[in-house]
Coordinates of C-alpha atoms in Angstrom, one line a residue:
X1 CA -2.1 55.5 56.7
X2 CA -4.3 52.9 55.1
X3 CA -3.5 51.2 51.8
X4 CA -5.7 52.7 49.1
X5 CA -5.5 50.3 46.1
X6 CA -6.8 53.0 43.7
X7 CA -4.0 55.3 44.8
X8 CA -1.5 52.4 44.4
X9 CA -2.7 51.8 40.9
X10 CA -2.5 55.5 39.9
X11 CA 1.0 55.9 41.4
X12 CA 2.1 52.6 39.8
X13 CA 1.0 53.8 36.4
X14 CA 2.7 57.1 36.8
X15 CA 6.0 55.5 37.9
X16 CA 5.6 52.9 35.1
X17 CA 5.4 55.7 32.5
X18 CA 8.3 57.6 34.1
X19 CA 10.6 54.6 34.5
X20 CA 9.6 53.4 31.0
X21 CA 11.2 50.0 31.4
X22 CA 9.5 48.7 28.2
X23 CA 10.8 51.7 26.3
X24 CA 14.2 51.0 27.6
X25 CA 14.4 47.5 26.2
X26 CA 16.3 48.6 23.1
X27 CA 18.9 50.3 25.5
X28 CA 19.0 47.2 27.7
X29 CA 19.4 44.9 24.7
X30 CA 22.2 47.1 23.3
X31 CA 24.0 47.1 26.7
X32 CA 23.6 43.3 26.9
X33 CA 25.2 43.0 23.4
X34 CA 28.1 45.3 24.3
X35 CA 28.8 43.9 27.8
X36 CA 27.4 40.4 27.6
X37 CA 25.5 40.2 30.9
X38 CA 23.1 42.4 32.8
X39 CA 23.0 42.0 36.6
X40 CA 19.2 42.2 36.9
X41 CA 19.0 41.4 40.6
X42 CA 21.6 44.0 41.6
X43 CA 20.1 46.7 39.4
X44 CA 16.6 46.1 40.7
X45 CA 17.6 46.1 44.4
X46 CA 19.7 49.2 44.1
X47 CA 17.0 51.1 42.1
X48 CA 14.4 50.2 44.8
X49 CA 16.7 51.4 47.6
X50 CA 17.5 54.6 45.7
X51 CA 13.8 55.4 45.2
X52 CA 12.7 54.5 48.7
X53 CA 15.5 56.4 50.3
X54 CA 14.9 59.5 48.1
X55 CA 11.1 59.3 49.0
X56 CA 12.0 59.8 52.7
X57 CA 15.1 62.0 52.6
X58 CA 15.0 63.6 49.2
X59 CA 13.4 66.8 50.3
X60 CA 15.8 67.1 53.3
X61 CA 18.8 66.6 50.9
X62 CA 17.4 69.4 48.7
X63 CA 17.0 71.7 51.7
X64 CA 20.5 71.0 52.7
X65 CA 21.8 72.2 49.4
X66 CA 19.3 75.1 49.4
X67 CA 16.8 74.0 46.8
X68 CA 13.1 73.8 47.6
X69 CA 10.9 71.0 46.4
X70 CA 8.9 73.3 44.0
X71 CA 12.1 74.3 42.2
X72 CA 13.2 70.7 42.0
X73 CA 9.8 69.7 40.7
X74 CA 9.9 72.4 38.0
X75 CA 13.4 71.4 37.0
X76 CA 12.2 67.8 37.0
X77 CA 9.2 68.7 34.8
X78 CA 11.7 69.9 32.2
X79 CA 13.6 66.6 32.5
X80 CA 10.4 64.6 32.1
X81 CA 9.4 66.9 29.2
X82 CA 12.6 66.1 27.3
X83 CA 12.4 62.4 28.1
X84 CA 8.9 62.4 26.7
X85 CA 10.1 64.2 23.6
X86 CA 12.8 61.6 23.1
X87 CA 10.2 58.8 23.4
X88 CA 7.7 60.4 21.1
X89 CA 10.0 61.8 18.4
X90 CA 12.5 58.9 18.6
X91 CA 15.6 61.2 19.1
X92 CA 18.3 61.0 21.7
X93 CA 18.9 64.3 23.5
X94 CA 21.0 62.7 26.3
X95 CA 24.1 60.8 25.3
X96 CA 25.5 58.3 27.8
X97 CA 29.2 57.5 28.3
X98 CA 30.2 54.0 27.3
X99 CA 29.3 51.8 30.3
X100 CA 31.7 49.1 31.5
X101 CA 29.2 47.2 33.7
X102 CA 25.5 46.9 33.4
X103 CA 24.0 47.0 36.8
X104 CA 24.1 50.1 39.0
X105 CA 25.2 52.5 36.3
X106 CA 23.5 53.0 33.8
X107 CA 20.6 50.6 34.6
X108 CA 19.7 51.3 38.3
X109 CA 20.8 54.9 37.9
X110 CA 19.9 56.9 35.7
X111 CA 17.8 54.5 33.6
X112 CA 15.4 53.3 36.4
X113 CA 15.9 55.6 39.3
X114 CA 16.9 58.7 37.4
X115 CA 16.1 62.4 37.7
X116 CA 12.6 62.0 36.3
X117 CA 11.8 59.3 38.8
X118 CA 13.2 61.3 41.7
X119 CA 11.2 64.3 40.7
X120 CA 8.1 62.3 40.3
X121 CA 8.6 60.7 43.8
X122 CA 8.8 64.1 45.4
X123 CA 5.7 65.3 43.6
X124 CA 3.8 62.1 44.5
X125 CA 4.8 62.5 48.1
X126 CA 2.9 65.8 48.3
X127 CA -0.2 64.2 46.9
X128 CA -0.3 60.6 48.2
X129 CA 0.3 58.5 51.3
X130 CA 3.9 57.2 51.6
X131 CA 2.7 53.6 52.1
X132 CA 0.9 53.6 48.8
X133 CA 3.9 55.1 47.1
X134 CA 6.2 52.4 48.5
X135 CA 3.8 49.6 47.4
X136 CA 3.8 51.2 43.9
X137 CA 7.6 51.4 43.9
X138 CA 7.8 47.7 44.8
X139 CA 5.3 46.8 42.1
X140 CA 7.4 48.7 39.6
X141 CA 10.7 47.2 40.6
X142 CA 9.2 43.7 40.3
X143 CA 8.1 44.6 36.8
X144 CA 11.5 46.1 36.1
X145 CA 13.2 42.8 37.3
X146 CA 10.9 40.8 35.1
X147 CA 11.7 43.0 32.1
X148 CA 15.4 42.9 32.7
X149 CA 15.4 39.1 33.1
X150 CA 13.4 38.6 29.9
X151 CA 14.4 41.6 27.7
X152 CA 15.5 39.3 24.9
X153 CA 12.2 37.4 24.8
X154 CA 10.1 40.7 25.0
X155 CA 12.1 42.2 22.2
X156 CA 11.4 39.1 20.0
X157 CA 7.7 39.0 21.0
X158 CA 6.9 42.7 20.4
X159 CA 9.4 43.4 17.6
X160 CA 10.8 46.8 16.8
X161 CA 7.4 48.2 15.8
X162 CA 5.7 47.0 19.0
X163 CA 8.4 48.5 21.1
X164 CA 8.1 51.8 19.2
X165 CA 4.4 52.0 19.7
X166 CA 4.7 51.3 23.4
X167 CA 7.5 53.9 23.7
X168 CA 5.4 56.6 22.0
X169 CA 2.2 55.9 24.0
X170 CA 4.1 56.2 27.3
X171 CA 5.9 59.3 25.9
X172 CA 2.6 61.0 25.5
X173 CA 1.5 60.0 29.0
X174 CA 4.9 61.3 30.3
X175 CA 4.5 64.6 28.4
X176 CA 1.1 65.1 30.0
X177 CA 2.6 64.4 33.5
X178 CA 5.5 66.8 32.9
X179 CA 3.1 69.6 31.9
X180 CA 0.8 68.9 34.9
X181 CA 3.9 68.9 37.2
X182 CA 5.2 72.2 35.7
X183 CA 1.8 73.9 36.1
X184 CA 1.3 72.7 39.6
X185 CA 4.6 74.0 40.9
X186 CA 5.5 77.0 38.7
X187 CA 3.0 79.3 40.6
X188 CA 4.7 78.5 43.9
X189 CA 8.0 79.9 42.7
X190 CA 6.7 83.4 42.3
X191 CA 4.5 83.6 45.5

Protein backbone atom coordinates (compact mmCIF):
# COMPACT_ATOMS: atom_id res chain seq x y z
CA UNK A 1 0.00 0.00 0.00
CA UNK A 2 2.66 2.46 -1.04
CA UNK A 3 1.90 5.81 -2.65
CA UNK A 4 2.52 5.64 -6.39
CA UNK A 5 2.59 9.21 -7.72
CA UNK A 6 2.16 8.05 -11.31
CA UNK A 7 -1.07 6.29 -10.28
CA UNK A 8 -2.16 9.34 -8.28
CA UNK A 9 -1.62 11.54 -11.36
CA UNK A 10 -3.54 9.14 -13.63
CA UNK A 11 -6.44 8.81 -11.19
CA UNK A 12 -6.46 12.57 -10.60
CA UNK A 13 -6.75 13.24 -14.33
CA UNK A 14 -9.56 10.69 -14.70
CA UNK A 15 -11.49 12.19 -11.77
CA UNK A 16 -10.79 15.72 -13.04
CA UNK A 17 -12.34 14.79 -16.40
CA UNK A 18 -15.33 13.08 -14.79
CA UNK A 19 -16.02 15.79 -12.21
CA UNK A 20 -15.44 18.43 -14.92
CA UNK A 21 -15.44 21.34 -12.50
CA UNK A 22 -14.13 23.74 -15.17
CA UNK A 23 -16.90 22.68 -17.53
CA UNK A 24 -19.36 23.26 -14.70
CA UNK A 25 -18.35 26.90 -14.25
CA UNK A 26 -21.27 28.13 -16.40
CA UNK A 27 -23.66 26.12 -14.16
CA UNK A 28 -21.97 27.45 -11.01
CA UNK A 29 -22.09 31.04 -12.30
CA UNK A 30 -25.78 30.59 -13.18
CA UNK A 31 -26.52 29.20 -9.69
CA UNK A 32 -24.65 32.09 -8.10
CA UNK A 33 -26.69 34.60 -10.11
CA UNK A 34 -29.98 32.90 -9.14
CA UNK A 35 -29.21 32.24 -5.47
CA UNK A 36 -26.62 34.87 -4.65
CA UNK A 37 -24.10 32.78 -2.70
CA UNK A 38 -22.45 29.39 -3.12
CA UNK A 39 -21.34 27.60 0.04
CA UNK A 40 -17.97 26.46 -1.35
CA UNK A 41 -16.61 24.96 1.87
CA UNK A 42 -19.73 22.93 2.62
CA UNK A 43 -20.04 21.68 -0.98
CA UNK A 44 -16.37 20.67 -1.07
CA UNK A 45 -16.39 18.83 2.28
CA UNK A 46 -19.64 17.00 1.56
CA UNK A 47 -18.50 15.91 -1.91
CA UNK A 48 -15.18 14.61 -0.48
CA UNK A 49 -17.04 12.64 2.21
CA UNK A 50 -19.49 11.20 -0.36
CA UNK A 51 -16.65 10.07 -2.64
CA UNK A 52 -14.48 8.54 0.09
CA UNK A 53 -17.41 6.76 1.75
CA UNK A 54 -18.59 5.42 -1.61
CA UNK A 55 -15.05 4.23 -2.39
CA UNK A 56 -15.14 2.00 0.71
CA UNK A 57 -18.79 0.94 0.99
CA UNK A 58 -20.18 1.53 -2.50
CA UNK A 59 -19.79 -2.08 -3.59
CA UNK A 60 -21.36 -3.35 -0.35
CA UNK A 61 -24.33 -0.99 -0.83
CA UNK A 62 -24.76 -2.31 -4.36
CA UNK A 63 -24.65 -5.93 -3.11
CA UNK A 64 -27.24 -5.07 -0.48
CA UNK A 65 -29.67 -3.98 -3.19
CA UNK A 66 -28.70 -6.86 -5.50
CA UNK A 67 -26.55 -5.07 -8.08
CA UNK A 68 -23.06 -6.29 -8.92
CA UNK A 69 -20.21 -3.87 -9.58
CA UNK A 70 -19.98 -4.81 -13.28
CA UNK A 71 -23.66 -3.95 -13.87
CA UNK A 72 -23.17 -0.65 -12.04
CA UNK A 73 -20.05 0.06 -14.08
CA UNK A 74 -21.87 -0.64 -17.37
CA UNK A 75 -24.78 1.59 -16.28
CA UNK A 76 -22.27 4.22 -15.22
CA UNK A 77 -20.53 4.00 -18.59
CA UNK A 78 -23.82 5.08 -20.17
CA UNK A 79 -24.08 7.99 -17.74
CA UNK A 80 -20.50 9.01 -18.56
CA UNK A 81 -21.21 8.58 -22.28
CA UNK A 82 -24.20 10.93 -22.14
CA UNK A 83 -22.32 13.42 -19.94
CA UNK A 84 -19.53 13.40 -22.54
CA UNK A 85 -22.04 13.97 -25.34
CA UNK A 86 -23.48 16.93 -23.42
CA UNK A 87 -19.98 18.38 -23.07
CA UNK A 88 -18.96 17.80 -26.69
CA UNK A 89 -22.21 18.73 -28.43
CA UNK A 90 -23.21 21.51 -26.04
CA UNK A 91 -26.68 20.10 -25.36
CA UNK A 92 -28.46 19.47 -22.05
CA UNK A 93 -29.85 15.95 -21.72
CA UNK A 94 -30.37 16.20 -17.97
CA UNK A 95 -32.66 18.92 -16.68
CA UNK A 96 -32.29 19.89 -13.02
CA UNK A 97 -35.03 21.18 -10.75
CA UNK A 98 -34.74 24.78 -9.62
CA UNK A 99 -32.37 24.72 -6.64
CA UNK A 100 -33.08 26.74 -3.50
CA UNK A 101 -29.59 26.44 -2.02
CA UNK A 102 -26.23 26.00 -3.67
CA UNK A 103 -24.12 23.73 -1.53
CA UNK A 104 -25.00 20.06 -1.08
CA UNK A 105 -27.62 19.87 -3.83
CA UNK A 106 -26.90 20.43 -6.70
CA UNK A 107 -23.18 21.22 -6.29
CA UNK A 108 -21.81 18.46 -3.99
CA UNK A 109 -24.32 15.99 -5.42
CA UNK A 110 -24.84 15.44 -8.36
CA UNK A 111 -22.49 18.06 -9.90
CA UNK A 112 -19.25 16.97 -8.16
CA UNK A 113 -19.98 13.55 -6.61
CA UNK A 114 -22.60 12.33 -9.06
CA UNK A 115 -23.32 9.02 -10.72
CA UNK A 116 -20.39 9.34 -13.11
CA UNK A 117 -17.97 9.98 -10.26
CA UNK A 118 -19.37 7.07 -8.22
CA UNK A 119 -19.08 4.69 -11.14
CA UNK A 120 -15.57 5.86 -11.87
CA UNK A 121 -14.55 5.35 -8.22
CA UNK A 122 -15.80 1.75 -8.28
CA UNK A 123 -13.92 1.11 -11.51
CA UNK A 124 -10.75 2.76 -10.19
CA UNK A 125 -10.99 0.68 -7.01
CA UNK A 126 -10.64 -2.47 -9.11
CA UNK A 127 -7.50 -1.19 -10.81
CA UNK A 128 -5.62 0.99 -8.28
CA UNK A 129 -4.64 1.11 -4.60
CA UNK A 130 -7.18 2.85 -2.37
CA UNK A 131 -4.54 5.15 -0.86
CA UNK A 132 -3.72 6.52 -4.34
CA UNK A 133 -7.43 7.00 -5.09
CA UNK A 134 -7.95 8.88 -1.79
CA UNK A 135 -5.01 11.19 -2.55
CA UNK A 136 -6.45 11.81 -6.04
CA UNK A 137 -9.88 12.55 -4.52
CA UNK A 138 -8.30 15.06 -2.11
CA UNK A 139 -6.35 16.72 -4.94
CA UNK A 140 -9.57 17.03 -6.92
CA UNK A 141 -11.63 18.44 -4.05
CA UNK A 142 -8.92 21.05 -3.45
CA UNK A 143 -9.17 22.00 -7.14
CA UNK A 144 -12.98 22.00 -6.86
CA UNK A 145 -12.79 24.32 -3.84
CA UNK A 146 -10.46 26.67 -5.70
CA UNK A 147 -12.77 26.76 -8.72
CA UNK A 148 -15.90 27.26 -6.59
CA UNK A 149 -14.24 30.12 -4.71
CA UNK A 150 -12.94 31.83 -7.86
CA UNK A 151 -15.57 30.87 -10.47
CA UNK A 152 -16.29 34.51 -11.33
CA UNK A 153 -12.61 35.29 -11.94
CA UNK A 154 -12.10 32.10 -13.99
CA UNK A 155 -15.14 32.92 -16.12
CA UNK A 156 -13.76 36.41 -16.87
CA UNK A 157 -10.24 35.06 -17.53
CA UNK A 158 -11.20 32.23 -19.92
CA UNK A 159 -14.27 33.79 -21.46
CA UNK A 160 -17.11 31.83 -22.99
CA UNK A 161 -14.95 30.47 -25.83
CA UNK A 162 -12.19 29.28 -23.48
CA UNK A 163 -14.70 27.50 -21.24
CA UNK A 164 -16.28 25.93 -24.31
CA UNK A 165 -12.94 24.58 -25.55
CA UNK A 166 -12.05 23.14 -22.12
CA UNK A 167 -15.48 21.54 -21.85
CA UNK A 168 -15.16 19.89 -25.28
CA UNK A 169 -11.62 18.58 -24.64
CA UNK A 170 -12.67 16.99 -21.35
CA UNK A 171 -15.81 15.72 -23.07
CA UNK A 172 -13.70 13.75 -25.54
CA UNK A 173 -11.56 12.37 -22.68
CA UNK A 174 -14.71 11.39 -20.79
CA UNK A 175 -16.16 9.74 -23.91
CA UNK A 176 -13.03 7.60 -24.24
CA UNK A 177 -13.21 6.68 -20.54
CA UNK A 178 -16.88 5.69 -20.89
CA UNK A 179 -16.15 3.43 -23.86
CA UNK A 180 -13.21 1.82 -22.04
CA UNK A 181 -15.37 1.31 -18.92
CA UNK A 182 -18.15 -0.26 -21.01
CA UNK A 183 -15.77 -2.56 -22.89
CA UNK A 184 -14.02 -3.69 -19.70
CA UNK A 185 -17.24 -4.61 -17.89
CA UNK A 186 -19.77 -5.73 -20.54
CA UNK A 187 -18.08 -9.12 -21.04
CA UNK A 188 -18.43 -9.89 -17.34
CA UNK A 189 -22.22 -9.61 -17.53
CA UNK A 190 -22.53 -12.54 -19.93
CA UNK A 191 -20.00 -14.92 -18.40
